Short mmCIF file of C-alpha atoms in Angstrom, two decimals:
data_model
loop_
_atom_site.label_atom_id
_atom_site.label_comp_id
_atom_site.label_asym_id
_atom_site.label_seq_id
_atom_site.Cartn_x
_atom_site.Cartn_y
_atom_site.Cartn_z
CA MET A 274 -91.69 -112.49 -1.65
CA ALA A 275 -94.58 -114.10 0.60
CA THR A 276 -98.18 -113.43 -0.69
CA LEU A 277 -100.60 -111.86 1.59
CA THR A 278 -102.19 -115.02 2.18
CA GLU A 279 -99.02 -116.39 3.40
CA ARG A 280 -98.19 -113.43 5.72
CA TYR A 281 -101.62 -113.78 7.31
CA ASP A 282 -101.00 -117.34 7.85
CA ALA A 283 -97.52 -116.76 9.46
CA LEU A 284 -99.43 -113.89 11.67
CA LEU A 285 -101.95 -116.42 13.04
CA ARG A 286 -99.32 -118.90 13.85
CA TRP A 287 -97.31 -116.38 15.59
CA VAL A 288 -100.24 -115.50 17.76
CA GLU A 289 -101.07 -119.14 18.41
CA GLU A 290 -97.57 -119.87 19.87
CA GLU A 291 -98.56 -118.26 23.20
CA GLY A 292 -102.26 -119.60 23.21
CA GLY A 293 -103.94 -117.06 21.21
CA GLY A 294 -105.96 -117.60 18.01
CA LEU A 295 -108.89 -117.29 15.82
CA ASN A 296 -112.24 -118.60 16.22
CA PRO A 297 -111.96 -122.00 13.95
CA ALA A 298 -115.35 -121.24 12.12
CA VAL A 299 -113.77 -117.64 11.23
CA GLU A 300 -111.10 -117.19 8.46
CA ILE A 301 -108.99 -113.84 7.37
CA TYR A 302 -110.46 -112.77 4.12
CA HIS A 303 -109.14 -110.27 1.66
CA ASP A 304 -110.86 -108.61 -1.37
CA ASP A 305 -110.77 -105.05 -3.07
CA VAL A 306 -113.79 -103.89 -0.98
CA THR A 307 -113.05 -104.98 2.56
CA LYS A 308 -109.31 -105.27 2.34
CA GLY A 309 -108.30 -107.68 5.17
CA SER A 310 -111.47 -108.82 7.09
CA PHE A 311 -112.90 -111.52 9.29
CA ARG A 312 -115.24 -113.83 7.68
CA VAL A 313 -117.36 -116.86 8.68
CA LYS A 314 -116.37 -119.84 6.60
CA ASP A 315 -118.68 -121.17 4.05
CA THR A 316 -119.80 -124.10 6.03
CA CYS A 317 -119.97 -122.47 9.60
CA SER A 318 -121.90 -120.12 11.81
CA VAL A 319 -120.91 -118.12 14.97
CA GLY A 320 -122.96 -117.55 17.90
CA ILE A 321 -123.75 -115.19 20.60
CA ASP A 322 -120.75 -114.95 22.90
CA ASP A 323 -118.41 -116.62 20.75
CA ALA A 324 -114.87 -115.69 21.06
CA ILE A 325 -113.72 -114.26 17.69
CA VAL A 326 -110.23 -113.40 18.44
CA THR A 327 -107.88 -114.28 21.62
CA LEU A 328 -104.82 -112.40 21.95
CA PRO A 329 -101.93 -112.94 24.48
CA LEU A 330 -100.93 -109.46 25.85
CA SER A 331 -97.41 -110.23 24.92
CA LYS A 332 -98.25 -109.76 21.35
CA THR A 333 -99.56 -106.30 21.82
CA LEU A 334 -97.04 -103.38 21.05
CA SER A 335 -97.28 -99.93 22.63
CA TYR A 336 -95.49 -97.31 24.68
CA LEU A 337 -95.33 -100.09 27.27
CA ASP A 338 -92.84 -102.20 25.41
CA ALA A 339 -90.52 -98.85 24.94
CA ILE A 340 -89.98 -98.58 28.79
CA SER A 341 -90.22 -102.27 29.57
CA ASN A 342 -87.25 -103.45 31.63
CA HIS A 343 -85.58 -100.00 31.18
CA PRO A 344 -83.20 -99.32 34.22
CA ASP A 345 -84.83 -95.98 34.70
CA PHE A 346 -88.50 -97.30 34.88
CA GLY A 347 -90.07 -99.61 37.21
CA LEU A 348 -92.24 -101.45 34.54
CA SER A 349 -91.99 -105.09 33.60
CA SER A 350 -94.47 -105.99 30.92
CA SER A 351 -95.72 -109.19 29.41
CA ASN A 352 -93.18 -108.68 26.71
CA ALA A 353 -90.20 -108.82 28.84
CA ASN A 354 -89.37 -112.35 28.37
CA ASP A 355 -89.30 -111.71 24.47
CA GLN A 356 -87.17 -108.85 24.54
CA LYS A 357 -83.95 -109.78 26.24
CA GLU A 358 -81.91 -107.43 24.65
CA VAL A 359 -83.71 -104.51 23.58
CA ALA A 360 -82.01 -101.34 22.66
CA HIS A 361 -83.70 -98.91 24.83
CA PHE A 362 -84.27 -95.40 23.74
CA PRO A 363 -82.29 -92.72 25.84
CA THR A 364 -83.88 -91.83 29.41
CA GLU A 365 -84.09 -88.17 28.53
CA PHE A 366 -86.35 -89.23 25.65
CA LEU A 367 -88.65 -91.47 27.42
CA GLU A 368 -89.17 -88.77 30.08
CA LYS A 369 -89.66 -85.74 27.76
CA THR A 370 -91.56 -87.31 25.04
CA PRO A 371 -95.19 -87.88 25.30
CA PRO A 372 -96.18 -91.57 25.51
CA HIS A 373 -97.96 -91.75 22.16
CA VAL A 374 -95.17 -90.31 20.43
CA VAL A 375 -92.71 -92.87 22.16
CA GLY A 376 -94.96 -95.62 21.05
CA ARG A 377 -94.72 -94.52 17.26
CA PHE A 378 -91.03 -94.40 17.65
CA PHE A 379 -91.04 -97.87 19.33
CA LEU A 380 -93.09 -99.24 16.14
CA MET A 381 -90.41 -97.37 13.90
CA GLN A 382 -87.65 -99.25 15.86
CA GLU A 383 -89.24 -102.54 15.22
CA TYR A 384 -89.98 -101.96 11.47
CA LEU A 385 -86.19 -100.91 11.02
CA LEU A 386 -85.31 -104.30 12.63
CA GLY A 387 -86.99 -106.07 10.04
CA SER A 388 -87.20 -110.03 10.68
CA LYS A 389 -85.04 -109.47 13.77
CA SER A 390 -88.01 -107.85 15.46
CA LYS A 391 -90.28 -109.97 17.75
CA TRP A 392 -93.18 -108.34 15.91
CA TRP A 393 -92.11 -108.89 12.55
CA PRO A 394 -94.91 -111.41 11.63
CA TYR A 395 -97.38 -108.66 12.25
CA ILE A 396 -95.48 -105.74 11.03
CA ARG A 397 -95.25 -107.49 7.76
CA THR A 398 -99.16 -107.71 7.25
CA LEU A 399 -99.32 -103.84 7.86
CA PRO A 400 -99.40 -101.34 5.03
CA GLN A 401 -95.90 -100.52 4.26
CA PRO A 402 -94.40 -97.00 4.51
CA GLU A 403 -94.23 -96.55 0.62
CA HIS A 404 -98.00 -97.20 0.47
CA MET A 405 -99.28 -94.49 2.86
CA SER A 406 -100.17 -91.94 0.38
CA SER A 407 -103.76 -93.41 0.08
CA ALA A 408 -104.23 -94.03 3.83
CA LEU A 409 -105.31 -91.14 6.02
CA PRO A 410 -106.13 -87.64 4.60
CA ALA A 411 -103.28 -86.12 6.68
CA MET A 412 -100.93 -88.20 4.33
CA TRP A 413 -102.63 -87.56 1.04
CA PRO A 414 -100.63 -85.60 -1.45
CA SER A 415 -101.65 -81.81 -1.37
CA ASP A 416 -103.64 -82.26 -4.51
CA ASP A 417 -106.12 -84.67 -3.20
CA ILE A 418 -106.32 -82.89 0.46
CA GLU A 419 -107.45 -79.79 -1.85
CA PHE A 420 -110.58 -81.80 -2.43
CA LEU A 421 -111.54 -81.46 1.09
CA ARG A 422 -111.38 -77.53 1.29
CA GLY A 423 -114.30 -76.11 2.76
CA THR A 424 -115.11 -78.95 5.17
CA ASN A 425 -114.41 -79.41 8.69
CA ALA A 426 -112.00 -82.23 7.59
CA TYR A 427 -109.63 -79.83 5.77
CA VAL A 428 -109.01 -77.74 8.87
CA ALA A 429 -108.33 -81.00 10.80
CA VAL A 430 -106.13 -82.20 8.27
CA GLN A 431 -103.94 -79.03 8.55
CA ASP A 432 -103.81 -79.25 12.25
CA ILE A 433 -102.91 -82.92 12.13
CA LYS A 434 -99.94 -81.98 9.97
CA SER A 435 -98.89 -79.21 11.99
CA ILE A 436 -98.71 -81.46 15.31
CA LEU A 437 -96.99 -84.07 13.62
CA LYS A 438 -94.19 -81.79 12.47
CA LYS A 439 -93.85 -80.43 15.92
CA GLU A 440 -93.94 -83.86 17.55
CA TYR A 441 -91.16 -85.21 15.29
CA LYS A 442 -89.02 -82.31 15.55
CA THR A 443 -89.22 -82.11 19.24
CA ALA A 444 -88.56 -85.59 19.60
CA MET A 445 -85.73 -85.92 17.36
CA LYS A 446 -83.77 -83.19 19.41
CA LEU A 447 -83.81 -85.53 22.42
CA LEU A 448 -82.22 -88.52 20.18
CA PRO A 449 -78.64 -88.75 19.42
CA GLU A 450 -77.20 -88.13 15.84
CA ARG A 451 -77.05 -91.97 15.20
CA TYR A 452 -81.00 -92.12 14.96
CA HIS A 453 -81.47 -89.20 12.54
CA THR A 454 -80.52 -91.43 9.37
CA GLU A 455 -83.17 -94.15 9.86
CA TYR A 456 -85.64 -92.55 11.96
CA THR A 457 -87.10 -90.11 9.22
CA ARG A 458 -89.98 -87.88 9.07
CA PRO A 459 -91.85 -90.02 6.52
CA LEU A 460 -91.35 -93.20 8.73
CA TYR A 461 -92.75 -91.14 11.54
CA HIS A 462 -95.89 -90.37 9.39
CA TRP A 463 -96.15 -94.20 8.84
CA ALA A 464 -96.09 -94.97 12.53
CA TYR A 465 -98.57 -92.21 13.19
CA SER A 466 -100.90 -93.53 10.41
CA ILE A 467 -100.68 -97.43 11.68
CA PHE A 468 -101.34 -96.44 15.28
CA THR A 469 -104.22 -93.93 14.44
CA SER A 470 -106.06 -96.33 12.16
CA ARG A 471 -105.30 -99.65 13.94
CA SER A 472 -104.81 -99.08 17.73
CA PHE A 473 -106.98 -99.35 20.75
CA ARG A 474 -107.39 -97.55 24.03
CA PRO A 475 -105.37 -99.48 26.81
CA SER A 476 -108.49 -99.02 29.08
CA LEU A 477 -109.96 -101.65 27.09
CA ILE A 478 -107.22 -104.55 27.82
CA ILE A 479 -104.52 -103.46 30.09
CA PRO A 480 -105.00 -105.43 33.27
CA ALA A 481 -105.18 -103.42 36.73
CA GLY A 482 -101.94 -104.69 37.87
CA THR A 483 -100.28 -102.95 35.05
CA VAL A 484 -102.18 -99.66 35.33
CA ARG A 485 -100.94 -99.16 38.85
CA SER A 486 -97.40 -99.21 37.89
CA LEU A 487 -97.79 -96.81 34.78
CA PRO A 488 -95.75 -93.70 34.83
CA CYS A 489 -98.41 -91.76 32.99
CA GLU A 490 -102.19 -91.78 32.56
CA LEU A 491 -103.61 -94.91 31.28
CA ASP A 492 -105.15 -93.55 28.18
CA ASP A 493 -101.94 -91.29 27.26
CA PHE A 494 -101.12 -93.73 24.67
CA SER A 495 -102.64 -96.55 22.63
CA VAL A 496 -102.28 -100.20 21.89
CA LEU A 497 -101.86 -102.02 18.82
CA LEU A 498 -103.37 -105.53 18.89
CA PRO A 499 -102.14 -107.93 16.02
CA LEU A 500 -104.87 -109.80 14.55
CA TYR A 501 -107.49 -107.95 16.48
CA ASP A 502 -107.25 -105.04 14.15
CA ILE A 503 -108.19 -106.93 11.16
CA GLY A 504 -111.99 -106.89 11.97
CA ASN A 505 -113.79 -104.02 10.21
CA HIS A 506 -115.90 -101.53 12.09
CA SER A 507 -119.73 -101.18 12.20
CA PRO A 508 -121.34 -99.16 14.75
CA LEU A 509 -124.14 -101.43 15.08
CA ALA A 510 -121.96 -104.55 15.67
CA GLN A 511 -122.60 -106.04 19.21
CA ILE A 512 -119.32 -106.90 20.76
CA ALA A 513 -117.54 -107.56 24.08
CA TRP A 514 -114.02 -107.01 25.34
CA THR A 515 -112.55 -109.11 28.05
CA THR A 516 -109.07 -109.70 29.60
CA ASP A 517 -107.77 -112.36 31.81
CA GLU A 518 -105.25 -111.03 34.23
CA GLN A 519 -104.13 -114.19 35.06
CA ALA A 520 -103.78 -115.89 31.76
CA GLN A 521 -102.66 -112.39 30.37
CA VAL A 522 -104.91 -112.66 27.37
CA CYS A 523 -107.69 -110.44 25.94
CA THR A 524 -110.61 -111.61 23.97
CA LEU A 525 -112.96 -110.20 21.25
CA LYS A 526 -116.29 -111.73 21.77
CA THR A 527 -119.45 -111.21 19.47
CA ARG A 528 -122.86 -110.72 21.03
CA GLN A 529 -124.80 -111.37 18.02
CA ARG A 530 -125.22 -114.29 15.30
CA TYR A 531 -123.47 -114.72 11.96
CA SER A 532 -124.06 -117.04 9.33
CA ALA A 533 -122.03 -118.77 6.80
CA SER A 534 -119.87 -116.26 4.57
CA GLU A 535 -121.07 -113.22 6.66
CA GLN A 536 -118.40 -110.48 7.40
CA VAL A 537 -117.66 -110.45 11.34
CA PHE A 538 -117.33 -107.02 12.75
CA ASN A 539 -115.52 -105.13 15.52
CA ASN A 540 -116.93 -101.98 16.64
CA TYR A 541 -114.68 -98.98 17.00
CA GLY A 542 -117.34 -96.80 19.15
CA MET A 543 -119.54 -94.25 18.14
CA LYS A 544 -117.63 -92.40 15.47
CA THR A 545 -119.07 -89.89 12.84
CA ASN A 546 -117.94 -90.21 9.30
CA ALA A 547 -115.63 -87.04 9.85
CA GLU A 548 -113.86 -89.16 12.48
CA LEU A 549 -113.76 -92.25 10.40
CA LEU A 550 -112.17 -90.25 7.55
CA LEU A 551 -109.47 -88.43 9.48
CA GLY A 552 -108.66 -91.63 11.63
CA TYR A 553 -109.26 -94.71 9.45
CA GLY A 554 -109.34 -93.31 5.77
CA PHE A 555 -112.88 -94.42 5.11
CA VAL A 556 -116.51 -93.43 5.50
CA LEU A 557 -119.80 -95.28 5.90
CA PRO A 558 -122.25 -94.97 3.16
CA GLU A 559 -125.64 -93.34 3.67
CA ASP A 560 -128.59 -96.10 3.48
CA ASP A 561 -132.18 -96.28 4.77
CA LYS A 562 -131.12 -98.17 7.94
CA LEU A 563 -128.09 -96.14 9.07
CA HIS A 564 -126.66 -93.02 8.31
CA ASN A 565 -123.14 -91.77 9.59
CA ASP A 566 -123.14 -88.34 8.37
CA TYR A 567 -122.63 -85.35 10.80
CA ILE A 568 -121.00 -81.83 10.88
CA HIS A 569 -118.86 -80.94 13.68
CA ILE A 570 -118.87 -77.72 15.46
CA LYS A 571 -116.45 -76.47 17.88
CA THR A 572 -117.43 -74.12 20.80
CA LYS A 573 -114.96 -72.34 22.81
CA ALA A 574 -114.29 -74.18 26.21
CA ASP A 575 -115.93 -72.66 28.94
CA PRO A 576 -115.03 -73.51 32.81
CA ASP A 577 -118.49 -72.40 33.84
CA ALA A 578 -120.16 -74.81 31.17
CA GLY A 579 -119.33 -78.05 33.65
CA ASP A 580 -118.74 -81.13 31.46
CA LEU A 581 -120.42 -80.00 28.24
CA ALA A 582 -118.36 -80.95 25.35
CA ALA A 583 -116.47 -78.32 23.13
CA SER A 584 -117.35 -80.15 20.11
CA HIS A 585 -120.93 -80.95 19.06
CA ILE A 586 -122.48 -82.43 16.00
CA VAL A 587 -125.20 -81.59 13.36
CA SER A 588 -127.18 -84.66 11.69
CA LEU A 589 -128.06 -85.37 8.40
CA ARG A 590 -131.48 -86.55 9.69
CA PRO A 591 -133.42 -85.89 12.65
CA MET A 592 -132.14 -87.59 15.96
CA THR A 593 -135.24 -89.22 16.25
CA HIS A 594 -134.75 -90.94 12.77
CA PRO A 595 -133.91 -94.70 13.45
CA SER A 596 -130.74 -94.20 11.15
CA SER A 597 -129.35 -91.44 13.38
CA PHE A 598 -127.90 -94.09 15.69
CA VAL A 599 -124.50 -92.59 16.17
CA GLY A 600 -126.11 -89.14 16.81
CA ARG A 601 -128.42 -90.30 19.47
CA SER A 602 -125.56 -91.77 21.33
CA LYS A 603 -124.06 -88.35 21.74
CA LEU A 604 -127.10 -86.73 23.22
CA LEU A 605 -126.60 -85.50 26.89
CA SER A 606 -130.29 -86.76 27.53
CA ALA A 607 -132.81 -88.96 25.74
CA GLU A 608 -135.36 -86.30 26.75
CA SER A 609 -133.67 -84.05 24.15
CA LEU A 610 -135.42 -86.25 21.50
CA SER A 611 -138.53 -84.34 22.35
CA CYS A 612 -137.51 -80.86 21.28
CA LEU A 613 -138.57 -78.33 18.81
CA PRO A 614 -138.69 -79.29 15.10
CA CYS A 615 -135.90 -76.41 14.52
CA PHE A 616 -133.36 -78.28 17.09
CA SER A 617 -134.12 -81.92 15.78
CA HIS A 618 -130.72 -82.18 13.70
CA ILE A 619 -128.68 -80.39 16.39
CA GLN A 620 -126.96 -82.11 19.31
CA ASP A 621 -128.19 -81.04 22.66
CA SER A 622 -125.08 -79.92 24.01
CA LEU A 623 -124.61 -77.28 21.31
CA ILE A 624 -128.17 -75.75 21.86
CA THR A 625 -127.28 -75.67 25.72
CA ALA A 626 -123.97 -74.05 24.98
CA LEU A 627 -125.51 -71.28 22.75
CA TYR A 628 -128.26 -70.83 25.55
CA GLU A 629 -125.61 -70.43 28.33
CA SER A 630 -123.40 -68.01 26.09
CA ILE A 631 -126.44 -65.76 25.29
CA THR A 632 -127.82 -65.64 28.70
CA LYS A 633 -124.50 -65.43 30.55
CA GLY A 634 -124.86 -62.87 33.38
CA GLY A 635 -128.47 -62.67 33.29
CA ASP A 636 -131.16 -64.26 35.67
CA GLU A 637 -132.69 -66.42 32.58
CA MET A 638 -130.43 -69.47 33.53
CA ASP A 639 -131.71 -69.84 36.85
CA ASN A 640 -133.70 -73.29 37.31
CA VAL A 641 -133.87 -73.95 33.48
CA SER A 642 -133.66 -77.61 32.59
CA LEU A 643 -132.18 -78.98 29.23
CA THR A 644 -135.39 -80.35 28.56
CA GLU A 645 -136.89 -76.73 28.76
CA ILE A 646 -134.32 -75.45 26.49
CA MET A 647 -134.72 -78.17 23.92
CA GLN A 648 -138.59 -77.62 24.01
CA GLY A 649 -138.48 -73.87 23.67
CA GLU A 650 -139.93 -73.27 26.94
CA ILE A 651 -137.36 -70.43 27.42
CA PRO A 652 -137.79 -66.41 26.82
CA GLU A 653 -138.76 -65.76 23.25
CA PRO A 654 -135.72 -63.30 22.71
CA VAL A 655 -133.22 -65.84 23.75
CA LEU A 656 -134.92 -68.58 21.68
CA GLU A 657 -134.69 -66.22 18.63
CA LYS A 658 -131.13 -65.46 19.34
CA ILE A 659 -130.20 -69.29 19.37
CA ILE A 660 -132.12 -70.00 16.28
CA ASN A 661 -130.37 -66.92 14.44
CA SER A 662 -126.90 -68.25 15.60
CA LEU A 663 -127.24 -71.68 14.47
CA GLY A 664 -128.61 -70.79 11.18
CA ALA A 665 -125.77 -67.88 10.68
CA LYS A 666 -123.17 -70.60 11.50
CA LEU A 667 -124.62 -73.32 9.24
CA SER A 668 -125.16 -70.89 6.56
CA ILE A 669 -121.43 -69.78 6.72
CA ASP A 670 -120.36 -73.47 6.56
CA LEU A 671 -122.40 -74.19 3.65
CA GLU A 672 -121.01 -71.00 1.84
CA ASP A 673 -117.68 -72.30 2.54
CA ILE A 674 -118.35 -75.71 0.88
CA ASP A 675 -120.06 -74.05 -2.21
CA GLU A 676 -117.08 -71.51 -2.56
CA ASN A 677 -114.39 -74.08 -2.68
CA GLU A 678 -115.84 -76.58 -5.20
CA PRO A 679 -112.44 -78.57 -6.59
CA GLU A 680 -111.36 -76.85 -9.73
CA TYR A 681 -111.09 -80.44 -11.60
CA GLU A 682 -112.61 -83.83 -11.45
CA ALA A 683 -111.64 -86.46 -9.20
CA VAL A 684 -109.07 -88.83 -10.96
CA ASN A 685 -108.22 -91.20 -8.00
CA ARG A 686 -109.47 -92.83 -4.73
CA ASN A 687 -108.82 -90.07 -2.26
CA GLN A 688 -110.08 -87.55 -4.67
CA HIS A 689 -113.46 -89.51 -4.99
CA LEU A 690 -113.53 -90.21 -1.37
CA ALA A 691 -113.13 -86.35 -0.80
CA ILE A 692 -115.92 -85.49 -3.00
CA GLY A 693 -118.35 -88.05 -1.53
CA TYR A 694 -117.51 -86.62 1.82
CA ARG A 695 -118.23 -83.00 0.92
CA GLU A 696 -121.39 -84.06 -0.88
CA GLN A 697 -122.57 -85.53 2.30
CA CYS A 698 -121.53 -82.43 4.47
CA ARG A 699 -123.55 -80.24 2.04
CA LYS A 700 -126.57 -82.44 2.56
CA VAL A 701 -126.16 -82.15 6.25
CA LEU A 702 -126.00 -78.37 6.20
CA GLN A 703 -128.92 -77.94 3.94
CA ASN A 704 -131.11 -80.52 5.77
CA ALA A 705 -130.45 -78.67 9.02
CA LEU A 706 -130.78 -75.22 7.85
CA ARG A 707 -134.29 -76.32 6.49
CA SER A 708 -135.40 -77.50 9.78
CA ILE A 709 -134.10 -74.22 11.22
CA MET A 710 -135.93 -72.14 8.80
CA ALA A 711 -139.23 -73.71 9.64
CA GLY A 712 -138.82 -71.79 12.83
CA ASN A 713 -139.64 -72.85 16.44
CA GLY A 714 -142.88 -74.62 15.61
#
C-alpha cells in the first residue's frame, strides 16, 4: 500500500499533467497537529501575490461532471475529454434530485470505480469511508454526540442527520435496483462529509461561460478542488482567488509574506467555531489576538424585516475588541460598534430584529436608525424589553448547557473537542450576560 507521502506525490503529478501545480517554494506537509497542510520549504520564502496552487478546471469534481455530455443536458464541461465513456445517472434522478445531492452521488460513483476513475489520484488522498467516525459531528457515534447536548451544535447535528436521511432515501427511490447494493447510506454520509469539509462555492471559480449554461443556480452545489483543499484555514489569511477562463485554470494566491517553515493558509471565510465544528470538524483555540467563539441565535424569518439575517451571533468578547475579528465582519454597520455597553457582545441584526418585533404595529419604528437603536436612543420601555428579552434568552441557553453536563469524562478526540466547545459556549453566554446585567449605561 502506498504511503501518504507517495499518494500526495501522485496527486501533485496528476495536477501537473494539465499545467497545474504547487509553488516550488511550498511543500505538502503532514503531522499529527495540522494533518495535511501547505508549508514553506526550509530554505525558501513566499511573497505577496505569489501563486500557491494552480489547478486546471478539468481536475475539479462536482455536479457539473454528473451532467456533462449527458444526452438530456446541454452542458459540456472542461472534463468532457477525460470522461469519454461516463455511465450517466438516469435522467429522472438528475432532474429531480437537488444538485448538491447529485454531486455527492457522483463522488460515490468515482470512489466505487477505484483506480478506473479519472479522479482516483485525488480520491485516494481523502479520508476514506471507514475513517469517518472522527470527522464531522454529524458522523460521530451517538455517545460522542451526547457531549454536545445543551449547545446549539447539538441541535444542528440532529437537523443534519434528519436531512441526510431524507436526502438519501428520496434519491435512492429514483435509482434502479442495480445501484442499491453499492450506493449505501454510509457511503453517502462519507460523500456528504467530503463535500462539506473540503468543497468551495462555484461562484469563486466557475467561468462566466459555464454559468450561462447551468440548469440550476450557481451556488446550488459545491465544487471539490484537488490540491487546493489541502490548505488549512485561518480567518486572518490574506488570499485571492482568480480564474483564467481562456486557460481554464483557477489560482490561489497569497496576499502576505511567509518565511521558511511557516504554514501557508487558505481562508474559508468568516466562519465561527460553531460553523467550523459542524462543517470541518475543528475549532480555533482562543488567544489574545483572535477568538472565534460565538453563540448563534435564530429568529423567525420576517418578510417585513428586509434583508436582516434570521441567524445572529453573540460574541465571547465585545465586538470592539481587536480579537473579535469574525464578529465585526458580520455587523450590518461599523457604526454599531459605538453602542450601549449592554449590547457590546451582540450582533446588531439581533438587536434590530428584537426592536422591530417589540414595536411592530406601533409608531416607534418611524425614522429610527440602526445607530439610534444600538445607542439606546429609543423609548425607555422598548429598550428595557430588548434588554430583558436578551437576558432571558441567554439565561435559558446557559441553563441548557449547565443542565446537560456529560455524565462521564471524555475518553476520545471527539469528546474532548465537544467538552472544549461547550466550555467556550458557556464563557460566551456568561460574558454576554454580565454586560447585559450592567444595564444600559
